[in-house]
């Protein structure tokens, strides 16, 4: 498919793609670094048993990159990763809700969970409450994306912020410039933690 696009000779911008090809422009975030930021934030709050909740991982996918960043932060802190901390969930509210049931069922003793997308995180929070697990008092939750739903959650969701509007703006600008003979562009947008109410500092407990 991509080879067919290249033969058309038109400028193409890939967004959220890790495909390495000199033909395509790209607008990305550093998903691996974002995953690292999320896990390190939890570790800095005293958490050492941290669940990772995402759909089935595939190589070169954004969620896989976030998982690698999570692993990086654990390793940096001297925490041995355990496979049983990984929970598969559809990227949906229902996926997060069902993951909460699985976390309670397994009883691995995690004190925090990194949901690889906010929609999963919000479902997770409500699923935990349905299982009578208090957030963040009994289990902290951090998300990724900072979508509007994050502030509608109760408690409001601590998350990794990415600017999706800026992604679109940059992609449009690159297409325009490429049509005018511009050079190939790779743009990586910044990330930051937005601290709200869903993570407890257990070092202070």
GROMACS .gro file of C-alpha atoms in nm:
model
  205
    1UNK     CA    1   0.000   0.000   0.000
    2UNK     CA    2   0.273   0.248   0.097
    3UNK     CA    3   0.469   0.161  -0.216
    4UNK     CA    4   0.163   0.244  -0.426
    5UNK     CA    5   0.133   0.581  -0.253
    6UNK     CA    6   0.498   0.657  -0.323
    7UNK     CA    7   0.443   0.593  -0.694
    8UNK     CA    8   0.180   0.869  -0.700
    9UNK     CA    9   0.452   1.122  -0.624
   10UNK     CA   10   0.243   1.327  -0.381
   11UNK     CA   11   0.360   1.451  -0.039
   12UNK     CA   12   0.250   1.222   0.246
   13UNK     CA   13   0.277   1.287   0.619
   14UNK     CA   14   0.260   0.991   0.856
   15UNK     CA   15   0.127   1.075   1.203
   16UNK     CA   16   0.206   0.845   1.498
   17UNK     CA   17   0.406   0.611   1.277
   18UNK     CA   18   0.743   0.449   1.331
   19UNK     CA   19   0.785   0.340   0.969
   20UNK     CA   20   1.137   0.427   0.855
   21UNK     CA   21   1.121   0.549   0.496
   22UNK     CA   22   1.296   0.849   0.344
   23UNK     CA   23   0.995   0.925   0.123
   24UNK     CA   24   0.744   1.002   0.398
   25UNK     CA   25   0.731   1.304   0.626
   26UNK     CA   26   0.643   1.228   0.990
   27UNK     CA   27   0.483   1.403   1.285
   28UNK     CA   28   0.523   1.210   1.608
   29UNK     CA   29   0.573   1.226   1.977
   30UNK     CA   30   0.838   1.018   2.151
   31UNK     CA   31   0.602   0.750   2.281
   32UNK     CA   32   0.881   0.558   2.450
   33UNK     CA   33   0.983   0.867   2.645
   34UNK     CA   34   0.618   0.928   2.731
   35UNK     CA   35   0.587   0.578   2.874
   36UNK     CA   36   0.904   0.640   3.070
   37UNK     CA   37   0.766   0.968   3.207
   38UNK     CA   38   0.445   0.799   3.323
   39UNK     CA   39   0.617   0.510   3.498
   40UNK     CA   40   0.888   0.729   3.650
   41UNK     CA   41   0.622   0.961   3.788
   42UNK     CA   42   0.462   0.666   3.968
   43UNK     CA   43   0.799   0.539   4.090
   44UNK     CA   44   0.885   0.885   4.224
   45UNK     CA   45   0.560   0.870   4.422
   46UNK     CA   46   0.679   0.550   4.590
   47UNK     CA   47   0.513   0.287   4.370
   48UNK     CA   48   0.713  -0.023   4.280
   49UNK     CA   49   0.445  -0.270   4.170
   50UNK     CA   50   0.298  -0.100   3.864
   51UNK     CA   51   0.045  -0.255   3.628
   52UNK     CA   52   0.061  -0.177   3.255
   53UNK     CA   53  -0.277  -0.177   3.079
   54UNK     CA   54  -0.303  -0.166   2.698
   55UNK     CA   55  -0.429  -0.358   2.399
   56UNK     CA   56  -0.222  -0.647   2.262
   57UNK     CA   57   0.114  -0.499   2.174
   58UNK     CA   58   0.254  -0.504   1.822
   59UNK     CA   59   0.605  -0.417   1.712
   60UNK     CA   60   0.651  -0.055   1.601
   61UNK     CA   61   0.312   0.046   1.742
   62UNK     CA   62   0.277   0.350   1.966
   63UNK     CA   63   0.153   0.143   2.261
   64UNK     CA   64   0.450  -0.092   2.229
   65UNK     CA   65   0.678   0.211   2.246
   66UNK     CA   66   0.500   0.330   2.560
   67UNK     CA   67   0.545  -0.017   2.709
   68UNK     CA   68   0.919  -0.004   2.635
   69UNK     CA   69   0.938   0.331   2.814
   70UNK     CA   70   0.758   0.182   3.114
   71UNK     CA   71   1.014  -0.100   3.116
   72UNK     CA   72   1.297   0.156   3.092
   73UNK     CA   73   1.176   0.338   3.402
   74UNK     CA   74   1.141   0.016   3.601
   75UNK     CA   75   1.492  -0.093   3.505
   76UNK     CA   76   1.637   0.248   3.590
   77UNK     CA   77   1.482   0.223   3.938
   78UNK     CA   78   1.611  -0.131   3.990
   79UNK     CA   79   1.260  -0.280   3.979
   80UNK     CA   80   1.236  -0.629   3.829
   81UNK     CA   81   0.958  -0.637   3.570
   82UNK     CA   82   0.694  -0.907   3.615
   83UNK     CA   83   0.489  -1.034   3.320
   84UNK     CA   84   0.183  -1.068   3.542
   85UNK     CA   85   0.174  -0.688   3.573
   86UNK     CA   86   0.064  -0.660   3.208
   87UNK     CA   87  -0.311  -0.654   3.142
   88UNK     CA   88  -0.458  -0.663   2.792
   89UNK     CA   89  -0.748  -0.425   2.731
   90UNK     CA   90  -0.921  -0.286   2.426
   91UNK     CA   91  -0.854   0.084   2.375
   92UNK     CA   92  -1.198   0.174   2.506
   93UNK     CA   93  -1.381   0.261   2.825
   94UNK     CA   94  -1.513  -0.094   2.846
   95UNK     CA   95  -1.163  -0.232   2.798
   96UNK     CA   96  -1.040  -0.039   3.100
   97UNK     CA   97  -1.344  -0.135   3.306
   98UNK     CA   98  -1.284  -0.505   3.238
   99UNK     CA   99  -0.911  -0.468   3.311
  100UNK     CA  100  -1.003  -0.345   3.659
  101UNK     CA  101  -1.190  -0.668   3.720
  102UNK     CA  102  -0.883  -0.865   3.609
  103UNK     CA  103  -0.650  -0.664   3.834
  104UNK     CA  104  -0.870  -0.744   4.133
  105UNK     CA  105  -0.908  -1.109   4.029
  106UNK     CA  106  -0.532  -1.167   3.994
  107UNK     CA  107  -0.451  -1.002   4.326
  108UNK     CA  108  -0.090  -0.923   4.234
  109UNK     CA  109  -0.071  -0.640   4.484
  110UNK     CA  110  -0.005  -0.354   4.245
  111UNK     CA  111  -0.034  -0.010   4.402
  112UNK     CA  112  -0.052   0.177   4.069
  113UNK     CA  113  -0.147   0.127   3.706
  114UNK     CA  114  -0.025   0.295   3.388
  115UNK     CA  115  -0.304   0.286   3.130
  116UNK     CA  116  -0.154   0.346   2.786
  117UNK     CA  117  -0.448   0.567   2.678
  118UNK     CA  118  -0.680   0.795   2.874
  119UNK     CA  119  -0.996   0.621   2.756
  120UNK     CA  120  -0.861   0.299   2.911
  121UNK     CA  121  -0.764   0.486   3.228
  122UNK     CA  122  -1.110   0.634   3.283
  123UNK     CA  123  -1.274   0.295   3.234
  124UNK     CA  124  -1.016   0.148   3.472
  125UNK     CA  125  -1.095   0.403   3.742
  126UNK     CA  126  -1.468   0.336   3.724
  127UNK     CA  127  -1.411  -0.039   3.706
  128UNK     CA  128  -1.198  -0.023   4.019
  129UNK     CA  129  -1.467   0.175   4.201
  130UNK     CA  130  -1.722  -0.089   4.097
  131UNK     CA  131  -1.491  -0.345   4.260
  132UNK     CA  132  -1.478  -0.130   4.576
  133UNK     CA  133  -1.115  -0.031   4.516
  134UNK     CA  134  -1.059   0.336   4.601
  135UNK     CA  135  -0.863   0.551   4.353
  136UNK     CA  136  -0.605   0.673   4.436
  137UNK     CA  137  -0.606   0.559   4.799
  138UNK     CA  138  -0.579   0.187   4.716
  139UNK     CA  139  -0.462   0.199   4.356
  140UNK     CA  140  -0.325   0.499   4.167
  141UNK     CA  141  -0.391   0.544   3.794
  142UNK     CA  142  -0.203   0.745   3.532
  143UNK     CA  143  -0.309   0.777   3.169
  144UNK     CA  144  -0.167   0.898   2.840
  145UNK     CA  145  -0.298   1.161   2.592
  146UNK     CA  146  -0.473   1.423   2.810
  147UNK     CA  147  -0.802   1.413   2.622
  148UNK     CA  148  -1.097   1.623   2.752
  149UNK     CA  149  -1.238   1.314   2.924
  150UNK     CA  150  -0.944   1.326   3.166
  151UNK     CA  151  -1.095   1.617   3.359
  152UNK     CA  152  -1.443   1.461   3.358
  153UNK     CA  153  -1.320   1.157   3.548
  154UNK     CA  154  -1.363   1.134   3.923
  155UNK     CA  155  -1.100   1.164   4.048
  156UNK     CA  156  -0.959   1.378   3.767
  157UNK     CA  157  -0.693   1.187   3.575
  158UNK     CA  158  -0.321   1.248   3.604
  159UNK     CA  159  -0.182   1.184   3.257
  160UNK     CA  160   0.089   1.240   2.997
  161UNK     CA  161  -0.012   1.536   2.780
  162UNK     CA  162   0.035   1.537   2.405
  163UNK     CA  163  -0.094   1.815   2.178
  164UNK     CA  164  -0.302   1.640   1.912
  165UNK     CA  165  -0.413   1.972   1.762
  166UNK     CA  166  -0.051   2.068   1.707
  167UNK     CA  167   0.008   1.733   1.540
  168UNK     CA  168  -0.260   1.816   1.286
  169UNK     CA  169  -0.132   2.169   1.236
  170UNK     CA  170   0.224   2.051   1.179
  171UNK     CA  171   0.110   1.780   0.936
  172UNK     CA  172  -0.089   2.033   0.732
  173UNK     CA  173   0.202   2.275   0.725
  174UNK     CA  174   0.441   2.006   0.606
  175UNK     CA  175   0.206   1.906   0.322
  176UNK     CA  176   0.185   2.269   0.208
  177UNK     CA  177   0.561   2.321   0.228
  178UNK     CA  178   0.631   1.990   0.053
  179UNK     CA  179   0.404   2.095  -0.232
  180UNK     CA  180   0.623   2.402  -0.269
  181UNK     CA  181   0.938   2.192  -0.290
  182UNK     CA  182   1.020   2.170   0.080
  183UNK     CA  183   1.260   1.911   0.222
  184UNK     CA  184   1.159   1.593   0.404
  185UNK     CA  185   1.056   1.672   0.759
  186UNK     CA  186   1.046   1.470   1.081
  187UNK     CA  187   0.876   1.658   1.366
  188UNK     CA  188   0.871   1.531   1.725
  189UNK     CA  189   0.639   1.719   1.960
  190UNK     CA  190   0.703   1.759   2.335
  191UNK     CA  191   0.532   1.571   2.619
  192UNK     CA  192   0.468   1.659   2.982
  193UNK     CA  193   0.297   1.518   3.289
  194UNK     CA  194  -0.030   1.688   3.387
  195UNK     CA  195  -0.078   1.628   3.758
  196UNK     CA  196  -0.437   1.596   3.878
  197UNK     CA  197  -0.596   1.370   4.142
  198UNK     CA  198  -0.563   1.003   4.045
  199UNK     CA  199  -0.215   0.929   4.184
  200UNK     CA  200  -0.131   0.899   4.552
  201UNK     CA  201   0.216   0.967   4.690
  202UNK     CA  202   0.261   0.657   4.904
  203UNK     CA  203   0.600   0.776   5.026
  204UNK     CA  204   0.402   1.027   5.232
  205UNK     CA  205   0.152   0.769   5.356
   0.00000   0.00000   0.00000
